[in-house]
Amino acid sequence: MPNSAMMDERGFRRILIRNITTPLAAGVVSAGVFVVLLAYLITTMNWVEHSERVIGNANEIAKQMVDMETGLRGYLLAGEEVFLQPYVIAKPKLAANLDGLSKLVDDNPSQLDRLRTIRYQQQQWDLYAQEMIRLRAANGDVTGPVKTGRGKSQFDEIRRQLDAFVATEVRMRQERNDDARTVTTWVAIVYLLLTLGVGGILAWFGRRELTGLSRIYTKALNEHAEHATLLQQQAWLRTGQSELAQQGIGQLALPQLSVALLQFLARYMGVVVGALYLRAPDGSFRRVASYGFSEEWEQRDQRMKSGESLVAQAAQERRVIRLEPLPADYIRVSSGLGQGAPASVLLAPVDADGEVNGVIELGLLRPVSERDVDLLNMVKGNIGSAIEASASRQRLQEVLAETQQLNEELQVQQEELRTANEELEEQSRVLEESQASLENQKAELEQTNEQLAEQGQALDQKNAELQKAQLDLEERARDLERASQYKSQFLANMSHELRTPLNSSLILAKLLAENAQGNLNDEQVRFANTIYSAGNDLLNLINDILDISKVEAGKLDLVPENLAIRQVVEGMAASFDPMAQQKKLAFHLHVTDGVPQHMVTDRQRMEQILKNLLSNALKFTSSGQITLHVQQAGDGQVSFAVIDTGIGIRAEDQQGIFNAFQQADGTTSRKYGGTGLGLSISRDLAHLLGGDISLTSEPGKGSCFTLTLPVEWRNPVAGPRAASPVAVMSAEPPAVGMAHAADSA
């Protein structure tokens, strides 16, 4: 045993030393890494600050050039020297700023060459300005030289060179920021991986060595804690029993004893409301004391008949009854700060010599614990004995008073007889009054029962009316469902009937627009092209109506197939990248690691949804970029996020754009066109494919529409599916960020 203890001590000391020195070494290494990283970031910040100063000086030069041109123009128009002040003031400042800017960019030959070009162009323009000033001062004709445009072309060239100069500095600043961000990220990742690896190895070895020690100490501590808890609970029960017994010592009157018992239980157990009921000779229970009752509850009936309440039930079963949780209107507890309802109630019978003589009801603001029940089981005999002793003392006092009265009557017989007669008469009167009071109470109870019966009948009648109204609503819902099906079938049939003649019209319009025989003039060809374009738009609208009608009527057939995800999204990118380039937009495709290679779904409907989302992104994005981001979304699902930097959608409009014929607002359809069916059809198709479409958007910054589909499509229950509101997300897609402005075109 000593050898084992010594080994445990040596092992513990070895673990302690290792766990102290290793973090210290890791801290020193961390400090070195962060010092190097901090020095690199400071250098990068200095270069960024240098770029900011260069950009600021360039903008100041542009402003001074504008001041000189403005002063020259005012002087040429008015001929007053006061208009020439901006030119005179800005000229020396411009030269100083050009010299300062040359010093700032002396480390960049290309920028220095561009700055020399700007200086040369400015000097040429200044010669032109001096010539115009001399000509205007001599009252010569300045309109001719101005109309030649020489000064304007020189000034425009200066402005173009300055814009290129500033753009280069902005690009260099962005590159430095990106390099700093990349280096910082990689350093943090490598350091974190090394720290986690070393920490994991040390933790594994330390855990293996400490496990043996921890088991021994844990077992001993658990046994000690259980023993201490048991002793503490027993001490609490014994203390409560002892203090409760002291409450009954010297209490001669039953009312004072009852109040003292309730006050002790309230203090010792945390009771907020309570009552003590004593059994009457007729078997009923009467409330003799209360604690925490409001004035309203104090005025309620104090007597309970046998078998009519939980008080009588607790006495009959001779056990403690706990009630939790309680109804909200069970009882209210009031104080100066407010009021509330108890969380639980305990009902405990009290007995003396095996006979139940009362019931205690206690309300707590917390759940009932086992020690509360144990305490009541332990002290219920003491409470019953104290109540019985107090009642016996009260009966003895009454007998003693009667004996003294008889002695007085024996001494004075006449007076005693007269007094006795008066007392008998008084008692008869009291009994008559008591009987009348009981009859009044009985009549009130009967009246109350009649009122309750009438209220019950009224409730039954209201329930019947509610059931009838529910049946009417169900019938109306069925009528609406039939009407919706009729509408969908009508739209589907009409769309088929309209497409046949429309296709013929489109073919004829196309033939006329081609003008193969050359017998149409340019205006007629333009009219034919207009007819073909309008007819094609109408055909697309009919196709959208046909799709949404099929979805609502439950007649849209899905053809699932095993398709390659990367092939589908690369096809989308190949189709939409040229259109994005036409609008001078950047188109990006990101497929994250972990995305399954294949999925089973309807390829045509999946591509239809993605085309609608990408078309909306192109339509509502005038500058910036469009991104198609594919990643695994949870277990067995793939998400396709279409992100743009377009106009965005307000939060209050994000729910409505997924309804048919709805767009973000009235100005959207007027400015960008569209019918408002695309997103409605896309959402319904996503539901049929077992997925959903979610939206994140901010006005002016862009939007993100995310299509989530299961990797393996399963056939749902057949029949039309009711439109459900779209799920609007508040979180951005991982590693992509906020972008995607969308619309329901």
Short mmCIF file of C-alpha atoms in Angstrom, two decimals, residues 292-453:
data_model
loop_
_atom_site.label_atom_id
_atom_site.label_comp_id
_atom_site.label_asym_id
_atom_site.label_seq_id
_atom_site.Cartn_x
_atom_site.Cartn_y
_atom_site.Cartn_z
CA GLY A 292 -51.58 33.95 3.38
CA PHE A 293 -55.28 34.06 2.37
CA SER A 294 -56.60 37.13 0.58
CA GLU A 295 -59.73 38.86 1.87
CA GLU A 296 -61.77 37.24 -0.90
CA TRP A 297 -60.67 33.72 0.04
CA GLU A 298 -61.16 34.41 3.77
CA GLN A 299 -64.83 35.21 3.11
CA ARG A 300 -65.51 31.93 1.31
CA ASP A 301 -67.32 28.98 2.88
CA GLN A 302 -65.27 27.52 5.74
CA ARG A 303 -67.01 24.13 5.95
CA MET A 304 -66.51 21.13 3.64
CA LYS A 305 -68.72 18.06 3.72
CA SER A 306 -67.27 14.58 3.81
CA GLY A 307 -66.50 13.17 0.36
CA GLU A 308 -66.91 16.50 -1.45
CA SER A 309 -63.30 17.73 -1.65
CA LEU A 310 -59.67 16.68 -1.65
CA VAL A 311 -59.53 17.61 2.04
CA ALA A 312 -62.02 14.85 2.85
CA GLN A 313 -60.25 12.52 0.38
CA ALA A 314 -56.91 12.98 2.17
CA ALA A 315 -58.58 12.20 5.51
CA GLN A 316 -60.29 9.12 4.06
CA GLU A 317 -57.12 7.71 2.45
CA ARG A 318 -54.94 8.63 5.49
CA ARG A 319 -52.04 9.68 3.25
CA VAL A 320 -50.33 12.85 2.03
CA ILE A 321 -51.71 14.04 -1.33
CA ARG A 322 -49.57 16.23 -3.60
CA LEU A 323 -50.99 18.37 -6.41
CA GLU A 324 -48.71 19.68 -9.17
CA PRO A 325 -48.95 21.41 -11.50
CA LEU A 326 -51.95 23.48 -10.43
CA PRO A 327 -54.58 25.16 -12.62
CA ALA A 328 -54.07 28.90 -13.10
CA ASP A 329 -57.28 29.74 -11.18
CA TYR A 330 -56.77 27.28 -8.29
CA ILE A 331 -55.89 30.00 -5.73
CA ARG A 332 -54.18 33.41 -5.86
CA VAL A 333 -51.39 34.51 -3.50
CA SER A 334 -51.21 38.28 -2.95
CA SER A 335 -48.57 40.59 -1.46
CA GLY A 336 -47.73 44.26 -1.55
CA LEU A 337 -45.67 43.79 -4.71
CA GLY A 338 -48.08 41.64 -6.71
CA GLN A 339 -49.92 38.35 -6.87
CA GLY A 340 -49.52 34.91 -8.40
CA ALA A 341 -50.50 31.25 -8.22
CA PRO A 342 -48.74 28.49 -6.18
CA ALA A 343 -46.82 25.84 -8.10
CA SER A 344 -47.86 22.90 -5.90
CA VAL A 345 -50.14 21.94 -2.99
CA LEU A 346 -49.79 19.36 -0.19
CA LEU A 347 -52.75 17.91 1.76
CA ALA A 348 -51.81 15.93 4.88
CA PRO A 349 -54.20 14.30 7.41
CA VAL A 350 -53.38 14.67 11.13
CA ASP A 351 -54.43 12.05 13.65
CA ALA A 352 -54.44 11.27 17.35
CA ASP A 353 -54.58 7.68 18.64
CA GLY A 354 -55.27 6.41 15.10
CA GLU A 355 -58.26 8.72 14.48
CA VAL A 356 -58.03 11.49 11.86
CA ASN A 357 -59.10 14.75 13.47
CA GLY A 358 -57.97 17.28 10.85
CA VAL A 359 -56.28 18.06 7.53
CA ILE A 360 -53.52 20.55 6.71
CA GLU A 361 -53.43 22.10 3.21
CA LEU A 362 -50.19 23.89 2.20
CA GLY A 363 -49.34 25.80 -1.02
CA LEU A 364 -45.77 26.37 -2.25
CA LEU A 365 -44.25 28.43 -5.04
CA ARG A 366 -41.87 25.54 -5.88
CA PRO A 367 -42.31 21.86 -6.72
CA VAL A 368 -42.89 19.47 -3.84
CA SER A 369 -39.79 17.58 -2.63
CA GLU A 370 -39.63 14.20 -0.93
CA ARG A 371 -38.40 15.72 2.30
CA ASP A 372 -41.56 17.86 2.46
CA VAL A 373 -43.66 14.68 2.33
CA ASP A 374 -41.40 12.94 4.87
CA LEU A 375 -41.67 15.88 7.28
CA LEU A 376 -45.48 15.91 7.10
CA ASN A 377 -45.63 12.13 7.61
CA MET A 378 -43.33 12.51 10.62
CA VAL A 379 -45.18 15.38 12.34
CA LYS A 380 -48.80 14.61 11.45
CA GLY A 381 -49.17 12.54 14.64
CA ASN A 382 -47.65 15.31 16.76
CA ILE A 383 -49.96 17.90 15.21
CA GLY A 384 -53.01 15.67 15.73
CA SER A 385 -52.06 15.01 19.34
CA ALA A 386 -51.51 18.73 20.02
CA ILE A 387 -54.91 19.55 18.48
CA GLU A 388 -56.61 16.79 20.49
CA ALA A 389 -54.92 17.98 23.70
CA SER A 390 -55.98 21.57 23.05
CA ALA A 391 -59.55 20.45 22.35
CA SER A 392 -59.57 18.39 25.56
CA ARG A 393 -58.33 21.37 27.55
CA GLN A 394 -61.04 23.49 26.00
CA ARG A 395 -63.70 20.90 26.92
CA LEU A 396 -62.33 20.72 30.51
CA GLN A 397 -62.53 24.49 30.80
CA GLU A 398 -66.11 24.37 29.64
CA VAL A 399 -66.97 21.64 32.20
CA LEU A 400 -65.23 23.63 34.95
CA ALA A 401 -67.21 26.71 34.07
CA GLU A 402 -70.43 24.70 34.21
CA THR A 403 -69.48 23.26 37.63
CA GLN A 404 -68.81 26.69 39.04
CA GLN A 405 -72.11 27.87 37.69
CA LEU A 406 -73.93 24.92 39.38
CA ASN A 407 -72.28 25.79 42.69
CA GLU A 408 -73.54 29.33 42.45
CA GLU A 409 -77.02 28.06 41.59
CA LEU A 410 -77.04 25.81 44.69
CA GLN A 411 -76.20 28.79 46.92
CA VAL A 412 -78.96 30.99 45.55
CA GLN A 413 -81.75 28.70 44.24
CA GLN A 414 -84.19 31.36 43.25
CA GLU A 415 -81.65 33.45 41.49
CA GLU A 416 -80.25 30.32 39.94
CA LEU A 417 -83.62 29.17 38.65
CA ARG A 418 -84.38 32.56 37.23
CA THR A 419 -80.95 32.77 35.65
CA ALA A 420 -81.34 29.24 34.30
CA ASN A 421 -84.70 30.10 32.77
CA GLU A 422 -83.24 33.18 31.15
CA GLU A 423 -80.31 31.17 29.84
CA LEU A 424 -82.65 28.51 28.47
CA GLU A 425 -84.67 31.16 26.73
CA GLU A 426 -81.52 32.76 25.34
CA GLN A 427 -80.24 29.38 24.16
CA SER A 428 -83.57 28.64 22.52
CA ARG A 429 -83.40 31.94 20.71
CA VAL A 430 -79.82 31.28 19.63
CA LEU A 431 -80.78 27.81 18.41
CA GLU A 432 -83.67 29.22 16.46
CA GLU A 433 -81.40 31.83 14.90
CA SER A 434 -78.82 29.14 14.07
CA GLN A 435 -81.51 26.97 12.50
CA ALA A 436 -82.77 29.91 10.46
CA SER A 437 -79.21 30.68 9.37
CA LEU A 438 -78.69 27.07 8.29
CA GLU A 439 -81.95 27.11 6.35
CA ASN A 440 -80.87 30.32 4.61
CA GLN A 441 -77.53 28.75 3.70
CA LYS A 442 -79.31 25.68 2.36
CA ALA A 443 -81.61 27.86 0.26
CA GLU A 444 -78.60 29.77 -1.07
CA LEU A 445 -76.89 26.49 -1.98
CA GLU A 446 -80.01 25.28 -3.79
CA GLN A 447 -80.22 28.58 -5.67
CA THR A 448 -76.54 28.30 -6.57
CA ASN A 449 -77.09 24.76 -7.87
CA GLU A 450 -80.00 25.96 -10.01
CA GLN A 451 -77.84 28.76 -11.45
CA LEU A 452 -75.07 26.28 -12.22
CA ALA A 453 -77.57 24.00 -13.98
#
